[in-house]
Coordinates of C-alpha atoms in Angstrom, one line a residue:
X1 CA 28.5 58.4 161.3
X2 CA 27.8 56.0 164.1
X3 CA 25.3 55.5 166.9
X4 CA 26.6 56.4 170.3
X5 CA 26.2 53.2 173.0
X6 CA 27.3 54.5 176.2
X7 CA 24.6 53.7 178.6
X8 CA 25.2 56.3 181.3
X9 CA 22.2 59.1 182.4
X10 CA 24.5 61.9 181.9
X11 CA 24.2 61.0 178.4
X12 CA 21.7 62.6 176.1
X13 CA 22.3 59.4 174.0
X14 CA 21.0 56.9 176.5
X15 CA 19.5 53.9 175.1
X16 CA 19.5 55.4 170.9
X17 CA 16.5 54.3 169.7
X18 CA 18.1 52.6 166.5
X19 CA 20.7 50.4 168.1
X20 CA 21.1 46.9 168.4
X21 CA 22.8 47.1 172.0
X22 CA 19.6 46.9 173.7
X23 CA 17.3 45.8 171.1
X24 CA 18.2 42.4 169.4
X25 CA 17.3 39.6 172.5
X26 CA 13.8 40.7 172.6
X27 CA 11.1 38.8 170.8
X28 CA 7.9 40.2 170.0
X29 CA 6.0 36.8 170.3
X30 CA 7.6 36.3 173.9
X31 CA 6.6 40.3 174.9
X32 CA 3.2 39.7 173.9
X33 CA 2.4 36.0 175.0
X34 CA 0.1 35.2 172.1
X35 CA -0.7 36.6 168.6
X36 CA -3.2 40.0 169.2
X37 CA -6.5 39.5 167.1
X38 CA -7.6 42.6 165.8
X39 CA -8.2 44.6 163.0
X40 CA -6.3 47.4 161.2
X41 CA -7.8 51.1 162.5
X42 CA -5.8 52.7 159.8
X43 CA -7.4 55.7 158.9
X44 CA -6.4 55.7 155.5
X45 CA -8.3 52.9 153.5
X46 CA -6.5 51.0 150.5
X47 CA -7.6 52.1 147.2
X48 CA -6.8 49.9 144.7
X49 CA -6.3 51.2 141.1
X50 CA -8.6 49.7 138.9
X51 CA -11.4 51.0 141.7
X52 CA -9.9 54.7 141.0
X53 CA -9.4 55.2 137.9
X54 CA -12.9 54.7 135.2
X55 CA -12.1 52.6 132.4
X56 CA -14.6 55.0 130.2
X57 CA -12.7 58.0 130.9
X58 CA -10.2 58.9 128.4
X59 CA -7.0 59.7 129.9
X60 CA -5.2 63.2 129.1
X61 CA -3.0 63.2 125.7
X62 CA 0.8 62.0 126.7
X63 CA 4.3 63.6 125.3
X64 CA 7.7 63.5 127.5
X65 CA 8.0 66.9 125.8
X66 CA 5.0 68.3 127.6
X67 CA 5.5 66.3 131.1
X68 CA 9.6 67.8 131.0
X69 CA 10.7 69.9 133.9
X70 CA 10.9 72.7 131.1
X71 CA 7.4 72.9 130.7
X72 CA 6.0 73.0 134.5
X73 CA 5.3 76.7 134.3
X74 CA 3.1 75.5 131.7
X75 CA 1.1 72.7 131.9
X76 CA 0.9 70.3 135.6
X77 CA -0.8 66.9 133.6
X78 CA -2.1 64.7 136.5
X79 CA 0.9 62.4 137.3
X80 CA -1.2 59.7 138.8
X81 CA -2.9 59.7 136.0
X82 CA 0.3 58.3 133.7
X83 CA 1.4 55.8 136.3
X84 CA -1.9 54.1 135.7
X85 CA -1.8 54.0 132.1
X86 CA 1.4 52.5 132.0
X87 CA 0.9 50.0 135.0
X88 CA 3.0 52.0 137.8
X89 CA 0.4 52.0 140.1
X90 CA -0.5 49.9 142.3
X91 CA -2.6 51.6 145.8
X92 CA -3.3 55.0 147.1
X93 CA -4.3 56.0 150.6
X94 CA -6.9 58.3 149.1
X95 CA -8.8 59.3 146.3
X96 CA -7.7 62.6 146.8
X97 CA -4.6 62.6 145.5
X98 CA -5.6 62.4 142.1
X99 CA -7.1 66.0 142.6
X100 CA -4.0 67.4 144.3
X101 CA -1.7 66.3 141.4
X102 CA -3.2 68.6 138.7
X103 CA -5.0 71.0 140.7
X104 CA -3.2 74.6 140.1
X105 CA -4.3 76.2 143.1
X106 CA -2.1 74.0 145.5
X107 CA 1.9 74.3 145.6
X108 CA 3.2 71.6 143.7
X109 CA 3.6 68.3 146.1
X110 CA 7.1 67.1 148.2
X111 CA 6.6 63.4 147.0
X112 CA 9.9 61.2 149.0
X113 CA 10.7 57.4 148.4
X114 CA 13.0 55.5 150.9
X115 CA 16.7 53.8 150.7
X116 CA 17.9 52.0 153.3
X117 CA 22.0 52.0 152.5
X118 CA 22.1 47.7 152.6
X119 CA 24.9 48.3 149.7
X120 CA 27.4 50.3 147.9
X121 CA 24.9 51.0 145.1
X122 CA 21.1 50.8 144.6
X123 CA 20.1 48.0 142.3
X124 CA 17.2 47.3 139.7
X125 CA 15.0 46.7 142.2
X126 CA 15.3 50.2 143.5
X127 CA 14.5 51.8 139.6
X128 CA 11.3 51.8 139.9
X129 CA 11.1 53.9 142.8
X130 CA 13.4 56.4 141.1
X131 CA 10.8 56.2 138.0
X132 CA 8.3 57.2 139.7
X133 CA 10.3 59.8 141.8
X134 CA 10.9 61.4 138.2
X135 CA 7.2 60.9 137.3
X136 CA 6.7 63.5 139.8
X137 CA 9.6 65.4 138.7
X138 CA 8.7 65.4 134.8
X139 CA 5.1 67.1 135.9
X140 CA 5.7 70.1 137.9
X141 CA 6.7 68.6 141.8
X142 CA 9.9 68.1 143.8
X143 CA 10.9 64.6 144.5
X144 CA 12.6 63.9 147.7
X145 CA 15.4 60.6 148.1
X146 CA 15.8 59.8 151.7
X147 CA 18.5 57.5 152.4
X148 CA 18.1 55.9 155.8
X149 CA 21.4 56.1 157.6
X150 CA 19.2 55.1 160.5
X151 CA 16.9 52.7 159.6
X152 CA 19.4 51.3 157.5
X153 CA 21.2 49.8 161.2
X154 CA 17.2 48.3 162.0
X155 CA 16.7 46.9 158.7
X156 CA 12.9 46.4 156.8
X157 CA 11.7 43.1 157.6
X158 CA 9.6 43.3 154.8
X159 CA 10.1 40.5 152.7
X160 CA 12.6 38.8 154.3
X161 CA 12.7 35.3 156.3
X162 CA 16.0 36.4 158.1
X163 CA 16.4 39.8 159.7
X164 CA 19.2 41.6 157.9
X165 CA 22.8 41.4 159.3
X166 CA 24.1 44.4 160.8
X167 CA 26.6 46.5 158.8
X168 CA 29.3 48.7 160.9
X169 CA 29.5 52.2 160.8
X170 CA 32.1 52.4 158.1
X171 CA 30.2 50.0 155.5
X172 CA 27.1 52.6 156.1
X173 CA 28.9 55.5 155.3
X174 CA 30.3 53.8 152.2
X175 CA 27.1 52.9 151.5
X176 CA 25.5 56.5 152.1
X177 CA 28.0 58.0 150.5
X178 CA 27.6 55.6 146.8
X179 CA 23.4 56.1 147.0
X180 CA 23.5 59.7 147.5
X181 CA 26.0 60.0 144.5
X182 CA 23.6 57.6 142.4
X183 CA 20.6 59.4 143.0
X184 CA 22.0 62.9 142.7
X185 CA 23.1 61.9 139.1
X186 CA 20.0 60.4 138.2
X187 CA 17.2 63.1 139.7
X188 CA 19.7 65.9 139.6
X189 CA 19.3 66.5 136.2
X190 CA 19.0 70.6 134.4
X191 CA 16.5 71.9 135.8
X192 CA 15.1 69.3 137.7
X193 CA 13.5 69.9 141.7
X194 CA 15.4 67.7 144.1
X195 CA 16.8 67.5 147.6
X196 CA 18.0 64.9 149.2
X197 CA 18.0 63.9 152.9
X198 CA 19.7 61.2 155.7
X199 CA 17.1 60.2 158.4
X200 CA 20.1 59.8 160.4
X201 CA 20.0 63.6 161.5
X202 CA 16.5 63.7 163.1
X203 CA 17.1 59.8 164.6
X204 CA 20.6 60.5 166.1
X205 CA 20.1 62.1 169.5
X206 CA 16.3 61.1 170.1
X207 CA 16.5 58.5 173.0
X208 CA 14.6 55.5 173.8
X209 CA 12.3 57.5 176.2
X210 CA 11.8 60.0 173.8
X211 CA 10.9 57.7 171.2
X212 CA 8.0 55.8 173.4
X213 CA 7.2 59.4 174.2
X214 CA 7.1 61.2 170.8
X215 CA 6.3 57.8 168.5
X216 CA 5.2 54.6 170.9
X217 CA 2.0 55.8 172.8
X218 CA 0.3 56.6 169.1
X219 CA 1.0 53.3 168.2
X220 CA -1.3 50.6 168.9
X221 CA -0.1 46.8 168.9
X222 CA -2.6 45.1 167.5
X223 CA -2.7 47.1 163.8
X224 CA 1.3 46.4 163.9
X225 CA 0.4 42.9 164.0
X226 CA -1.6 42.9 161.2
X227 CA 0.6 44.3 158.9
X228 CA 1.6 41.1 156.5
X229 CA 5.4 41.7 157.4
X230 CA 5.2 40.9 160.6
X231 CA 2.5 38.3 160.0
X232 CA 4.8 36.5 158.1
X233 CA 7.9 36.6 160.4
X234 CA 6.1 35.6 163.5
X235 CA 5.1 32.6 162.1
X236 CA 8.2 31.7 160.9
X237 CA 10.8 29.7 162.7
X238 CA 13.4 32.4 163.5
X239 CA 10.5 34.7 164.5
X240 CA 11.1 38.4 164.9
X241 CA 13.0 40.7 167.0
X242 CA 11.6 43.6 168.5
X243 CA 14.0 45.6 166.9
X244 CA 12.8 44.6 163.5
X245 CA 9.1 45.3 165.0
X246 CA 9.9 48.9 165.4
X247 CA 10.6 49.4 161.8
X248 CA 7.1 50.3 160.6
X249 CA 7.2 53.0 163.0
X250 CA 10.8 54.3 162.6
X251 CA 9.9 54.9 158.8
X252 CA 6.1 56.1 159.7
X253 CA 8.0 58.6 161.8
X254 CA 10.3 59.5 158.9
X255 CA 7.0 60.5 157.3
X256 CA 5.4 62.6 160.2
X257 CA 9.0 64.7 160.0
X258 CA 9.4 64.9 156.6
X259 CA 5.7 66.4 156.6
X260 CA 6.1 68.8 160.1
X261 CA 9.5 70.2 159.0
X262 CA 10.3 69.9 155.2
X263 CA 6.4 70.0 153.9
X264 CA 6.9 66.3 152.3
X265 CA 2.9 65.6 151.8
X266 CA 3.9 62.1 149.5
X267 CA 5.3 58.6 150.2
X268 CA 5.7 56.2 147.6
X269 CA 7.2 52.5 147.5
X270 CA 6.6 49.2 146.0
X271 CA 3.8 47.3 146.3
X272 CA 5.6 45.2 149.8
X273 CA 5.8 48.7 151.4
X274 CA 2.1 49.9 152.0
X275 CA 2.1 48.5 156.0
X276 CA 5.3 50.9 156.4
X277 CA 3.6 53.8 154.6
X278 CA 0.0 53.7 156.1
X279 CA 2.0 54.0 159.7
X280 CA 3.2 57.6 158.6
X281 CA 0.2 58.5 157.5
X282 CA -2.1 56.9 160.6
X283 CA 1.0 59.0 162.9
X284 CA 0.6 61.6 161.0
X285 CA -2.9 61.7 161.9
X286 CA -2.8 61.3 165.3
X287 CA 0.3 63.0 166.3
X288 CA 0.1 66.4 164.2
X289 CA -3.9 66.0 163.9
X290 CA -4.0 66.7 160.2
X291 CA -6.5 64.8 158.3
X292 CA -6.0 63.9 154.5
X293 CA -3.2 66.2 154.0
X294 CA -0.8 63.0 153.8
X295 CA -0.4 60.6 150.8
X296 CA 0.8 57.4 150.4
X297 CA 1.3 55.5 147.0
X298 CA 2.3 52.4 146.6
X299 CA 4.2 50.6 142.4
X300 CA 4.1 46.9 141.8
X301 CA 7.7 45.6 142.1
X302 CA 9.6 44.2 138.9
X303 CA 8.8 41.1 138.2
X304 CA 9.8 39.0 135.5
X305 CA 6.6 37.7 133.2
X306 CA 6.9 33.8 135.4
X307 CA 6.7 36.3 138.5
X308 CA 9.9 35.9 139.7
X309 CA 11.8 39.2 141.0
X310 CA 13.1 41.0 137.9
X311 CA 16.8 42.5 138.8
X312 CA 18.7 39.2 139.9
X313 CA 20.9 37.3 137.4
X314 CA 23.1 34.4 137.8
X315 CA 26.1 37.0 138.5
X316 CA 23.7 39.0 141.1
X317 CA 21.8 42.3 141.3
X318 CA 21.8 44.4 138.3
X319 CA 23.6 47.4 140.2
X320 CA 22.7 51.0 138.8
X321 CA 26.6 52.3 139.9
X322 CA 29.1 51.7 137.0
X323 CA 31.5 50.9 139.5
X324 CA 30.2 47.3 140.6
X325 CA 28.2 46.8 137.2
X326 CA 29.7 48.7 133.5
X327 CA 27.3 50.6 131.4
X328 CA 28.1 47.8 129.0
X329 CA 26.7 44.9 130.7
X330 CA 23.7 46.8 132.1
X331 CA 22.8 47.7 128.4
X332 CA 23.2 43.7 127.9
X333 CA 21.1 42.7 130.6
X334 CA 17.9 45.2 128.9
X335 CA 19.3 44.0 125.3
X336 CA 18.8 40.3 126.5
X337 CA 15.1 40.7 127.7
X338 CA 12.5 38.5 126.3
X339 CA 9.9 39.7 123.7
X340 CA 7.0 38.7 126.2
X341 CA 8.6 41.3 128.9
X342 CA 9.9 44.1 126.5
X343 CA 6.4 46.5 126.1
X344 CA 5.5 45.5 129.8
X345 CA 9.4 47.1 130.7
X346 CA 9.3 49.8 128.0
X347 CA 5.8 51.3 129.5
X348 CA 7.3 50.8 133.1
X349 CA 11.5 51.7 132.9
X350 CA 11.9 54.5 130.3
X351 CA 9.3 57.4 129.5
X352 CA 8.5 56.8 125.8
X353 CA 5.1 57.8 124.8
X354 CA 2.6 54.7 124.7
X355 CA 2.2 55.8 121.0
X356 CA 6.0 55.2 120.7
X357 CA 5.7 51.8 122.5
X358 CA 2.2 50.7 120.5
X359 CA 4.1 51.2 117.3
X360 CA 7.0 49.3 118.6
X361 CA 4.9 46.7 119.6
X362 CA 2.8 46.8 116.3
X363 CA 6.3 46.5 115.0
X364 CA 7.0 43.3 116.8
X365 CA 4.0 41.6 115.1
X366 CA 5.1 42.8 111.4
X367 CA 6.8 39.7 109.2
X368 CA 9.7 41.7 108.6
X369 CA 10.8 43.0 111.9
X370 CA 14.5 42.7 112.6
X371 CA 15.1 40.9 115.9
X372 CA 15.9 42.4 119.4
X373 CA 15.0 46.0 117.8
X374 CA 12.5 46.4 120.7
X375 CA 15.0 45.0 123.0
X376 CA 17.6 47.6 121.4
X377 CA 15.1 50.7 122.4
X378 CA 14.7 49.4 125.8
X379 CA 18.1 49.2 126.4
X380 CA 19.1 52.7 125.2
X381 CA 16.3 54.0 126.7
X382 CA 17.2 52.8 130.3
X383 CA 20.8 52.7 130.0
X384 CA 21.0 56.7 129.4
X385 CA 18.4 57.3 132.7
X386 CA 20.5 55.3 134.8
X387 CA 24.2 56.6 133.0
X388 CA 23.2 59.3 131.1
X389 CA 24.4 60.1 127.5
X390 CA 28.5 59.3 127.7
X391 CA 27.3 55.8 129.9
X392 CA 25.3 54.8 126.6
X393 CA 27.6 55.7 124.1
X394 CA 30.1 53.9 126.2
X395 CA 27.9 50.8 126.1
X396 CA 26.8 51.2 122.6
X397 CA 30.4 51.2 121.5
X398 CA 31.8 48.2 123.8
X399 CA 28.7 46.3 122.3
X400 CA 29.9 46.8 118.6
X401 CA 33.3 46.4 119.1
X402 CA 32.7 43.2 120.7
X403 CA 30.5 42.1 117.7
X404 CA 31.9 39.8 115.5
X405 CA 33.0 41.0 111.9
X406 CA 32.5 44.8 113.3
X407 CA 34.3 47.4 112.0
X408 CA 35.2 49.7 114.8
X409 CA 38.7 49.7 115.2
X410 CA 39.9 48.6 118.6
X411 CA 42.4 50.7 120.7
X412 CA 44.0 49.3 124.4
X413 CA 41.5 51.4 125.8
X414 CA 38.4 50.2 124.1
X415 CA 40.0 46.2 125.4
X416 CA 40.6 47.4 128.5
X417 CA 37.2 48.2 128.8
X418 CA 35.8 45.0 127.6
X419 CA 38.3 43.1 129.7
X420 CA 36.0 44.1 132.8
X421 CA 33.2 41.6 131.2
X422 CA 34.4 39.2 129.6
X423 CA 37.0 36.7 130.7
X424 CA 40.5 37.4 130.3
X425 CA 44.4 36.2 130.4
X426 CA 48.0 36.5 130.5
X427 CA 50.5 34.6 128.3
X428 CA 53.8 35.9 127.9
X429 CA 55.2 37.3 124.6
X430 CA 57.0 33.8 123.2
X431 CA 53.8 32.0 123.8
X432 CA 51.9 34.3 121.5
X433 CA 54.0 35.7 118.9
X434 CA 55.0 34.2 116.1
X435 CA 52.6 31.3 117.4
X436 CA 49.6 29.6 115.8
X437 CA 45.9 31.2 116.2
X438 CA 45.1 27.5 117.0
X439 CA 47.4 27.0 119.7
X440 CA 46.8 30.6 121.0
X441 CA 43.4 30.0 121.5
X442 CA 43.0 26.9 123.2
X443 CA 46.1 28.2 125.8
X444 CA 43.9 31.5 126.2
X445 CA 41.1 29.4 126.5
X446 CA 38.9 30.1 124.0
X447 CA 38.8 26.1 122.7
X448 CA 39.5 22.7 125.2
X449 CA 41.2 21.4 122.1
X450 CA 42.9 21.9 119.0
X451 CA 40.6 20.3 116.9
X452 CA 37.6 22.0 118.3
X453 CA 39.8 24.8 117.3
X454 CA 40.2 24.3 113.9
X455 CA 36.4 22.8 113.4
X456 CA 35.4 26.5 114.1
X457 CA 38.3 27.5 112.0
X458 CA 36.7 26.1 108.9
X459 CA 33.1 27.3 109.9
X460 CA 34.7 30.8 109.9
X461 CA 33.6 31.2 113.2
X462 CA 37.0 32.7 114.6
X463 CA 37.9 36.2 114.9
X464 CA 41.0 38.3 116.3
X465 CA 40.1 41.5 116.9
X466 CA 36.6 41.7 115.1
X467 CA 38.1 40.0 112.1
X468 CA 37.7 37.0 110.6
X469 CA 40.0 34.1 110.4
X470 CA 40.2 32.4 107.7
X471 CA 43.6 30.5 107.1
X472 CA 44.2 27.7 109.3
X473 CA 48.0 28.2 109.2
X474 CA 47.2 31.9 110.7
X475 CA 50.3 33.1 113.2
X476 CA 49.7 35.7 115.9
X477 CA 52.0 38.5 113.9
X478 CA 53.5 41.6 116.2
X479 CA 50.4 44.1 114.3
X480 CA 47.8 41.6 115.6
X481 CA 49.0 42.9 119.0
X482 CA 47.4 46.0 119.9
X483 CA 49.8 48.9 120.7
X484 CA 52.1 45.6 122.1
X485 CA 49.6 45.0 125.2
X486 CA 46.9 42.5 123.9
X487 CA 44.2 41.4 121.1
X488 CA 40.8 39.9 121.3
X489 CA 40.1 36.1 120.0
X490 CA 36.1 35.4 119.2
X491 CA 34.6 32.0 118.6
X492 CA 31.2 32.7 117.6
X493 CA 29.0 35.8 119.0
X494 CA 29.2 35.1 122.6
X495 CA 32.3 33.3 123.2
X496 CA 35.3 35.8 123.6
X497 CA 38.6 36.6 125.5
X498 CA 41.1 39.6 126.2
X499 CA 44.6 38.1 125.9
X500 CA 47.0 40.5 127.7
X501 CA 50.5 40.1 127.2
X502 CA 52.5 38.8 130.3

């Protein structure tokens, strides 16, 4: 899909409302002349958790069993309810929808969260929204992904100090195409209430006048202003382009038709999102004249326990498609969390009960409690959300074959695998067989030199294949090849390499 840009008035397309054609040389600080002083009208007011939720009040008895899309004919436990226990909750536009989560009399709720297609795959960054999503799922109401195949050509200037660059029409279908298939697998599960939507369909063939029209005279100036986003981006040095300033109101529209055509009555996003959010439900307001019929809730984001974003490593994003990150090294990255971030990320990422987590973390405290178990739950936990069942057995088995002294027996298939993670290379046959494990590894790479070699050699730090070596004199023999394509060489835990024969 791409966005028409012929300019002519025989064309229903004239001026499309999300392209950059006309937009980008505008400035909003130039349009305006000076900063607007005013204050937010939103009708909505922020309500922050801690002022909703009573300490004293004891919170309804927790079980996945009882929360699962099996049981919704059953039992509808209050939703918001759980994401405050286990810190998922950060605002709410109104009080109200506490009530309307567990109240039997209403349909269940349409609850939608927002993904702009900036890449192939959705990251870590995004799992919290698809959490929640399944919160919502787990007791009793549909949850709604809406990828934005037309916002996705504005881009969120939430957050950023740069706006975003633009991505052809090509790269966004890619990109549609890879989220829609991430969060079918993940929300799509038996049973479970979904749907799925591209605001590209309502956005394509509205027009710039019919955007002013429909959207731009509800919208006053001064609350867009206000919103930190913009606050932020005005007074930096690149500024902001009034194509970025329309955002708020592209996705607050997004809400208005989500609610007028599909029954949506819920927005959620992180914590960065709530300016975005509170301009669907102030349009909602004043365009379909509906009072608190609309709902906006807004997560912390993942952050790490020094506050830094949680999701970035020294490789990159932690992607949730197995295609750009394996099942393996997302397992690893959950495996390698620290103890003073595991309960925070086992309340937040998986769907334990907090009894489960308060014993793990009792656990923790015990003299005798075996290292990275916690870690090990997490792990498992999130892995098989984000992979499902074959994903985690995948990762569980790379992970012990690529332990040390392990006694799963590697195949080519199993290596070939691995080889994906962990360095790799080529020698050719008369380089390896019949050759010394010392000289093998340092020309795989494995050791600078040949006495570093055989120091490690006589720690019995040194394995081919899982197994130890132990004789210094040890030559690469034609069964330490497997199936005649490669072998694995260890030094230590965390030092290996796939040799692959040339």
């Amino acid at each position: 899909m791409a966005y028409a840009t012929g300019m002519t008035l025989a064309s229903r397309t004239i001026f499309p409302v999300c392209s950059r054609a006309f937009l980008p040389p505008l400035r909003v600080a130039s349009l305006l002349g000076f900063p607007e002083k005013s204050t937010s009208s939103t009708f909505f007011r922020r309500v922050q958790a801690h002022h909703l939720f009573s300490t004293s009040t004891t919170p309804p008895p927790f079980s996945p069993a009882k929360c699962s899309t099996e049981s919704q004919a059953v039992s509808r436990l209050n939703v918001v309810n759980i994401l405050e226990e286990r810190g998922l909750l950060e605002s709410v536009t109104s009080e109200n929808l506490r009530s309307a989560c567990s109240d039997h009399n209403l349909t269940p709720l349409k609850v939608y969260c927002g993904f702009d297609p900036t890449a192939e795959s959705l990251h870590l960054g995004n799992l919290l929204g698809i959490i929640v999503l399944s919160w919502f799922q787990r007791c009793g109401h549909q949850a709604v992904g809406l990828i934005g195949g037309a916002t996705g050509r504005v881009g969120d200037p939430s957050g950023k100090s740069l706006e975003r660059p633009e991505l052809d029409a090509d790269t966004l279908e890619k990109n549609i195409v890879g989220i829609n298939t991430i969060l079918v697998k993940i929300l799509g599960g038996s049973g479970s209430s979904h749907v799925i939507f591209n605001n590209y369909d309502w956005w394509k063939d509205m027009t710039m006048l019919d955007f002013l029209k429909k959207v731009g005279r509800f919208a006053r100036v001064g609350p867009m202003m206000a919103k930190e986003s913009v606050k932020k981006r005005l007074e930096s040095e690149h500024g902001m382009s009034y194509t970025e300033f329309t955002y708020q109101l592209l996705q607050g529209y997004d809400f208005v038709h989500l609610f007028d055509k599909k029954g949506v009555n819920v927005q959620i996003g992180g914590s960065d999102q709530w300016g975005n959010i509170t301009a669907g439900t102030d349009l909602i307001r004043k365009i379909l004249h509906t009072e608190e019929a609309a709902y906006g809730l807004t997560f912390p984001l993942l952050l790490k326990n020094d506050g830094t974003k949680f999701g970035k490593s020294e490789d990159g994003a932690i992607w949730l498609s197995p295609s750009m990150l394996s099942p393996y090294k997302f397992y690893q990255y959950f495996f390698s969390v620290p103890d003073v971030d595991v309960i925070r990320f086992l309340k937040t990422l998986t769907f334990l009960s907090l009894d489960e987590i308060k014993m793990v973390e009792e656990e923790m405290r015990k003299p005798g409690y075996v290292p990275n178990s916690a870690q090990m739950k997490l792990a498992e936990e999130v892995t098989r959300f984000v992979h499902g069942e074959e994903g985690l057995k995948e990762a569980i088995k790379a992970t012990e074959a690529l332990r040390p002294g392990a006694e799963t027996k590697l195949d080519w298939k199993l290596i070939e695998r691995i080889a994906e993670d962990i360095p790799t290379c080529s020698l050719p046959i008369d380089r390896v067989s019949g050759v010394s494990i010392v000289d093998v590894s340092v020309s795989a790479g494995l050791f600078e030199s040949k006495s570093a070699a055989r120091r490690m050699l006589k720690q019995g730090g040194v394995y081919m294949n899982n197994e130890r070596v132990d004789d210094e004199n040890k030559r690469v023999e034609e069964e330490d090849i497997v199936e005649g394509k490669g072998f694995v060489l260890s030094s230590g835990k965390k030092n290996k390499v796939v040799v692959r024969i040339s």
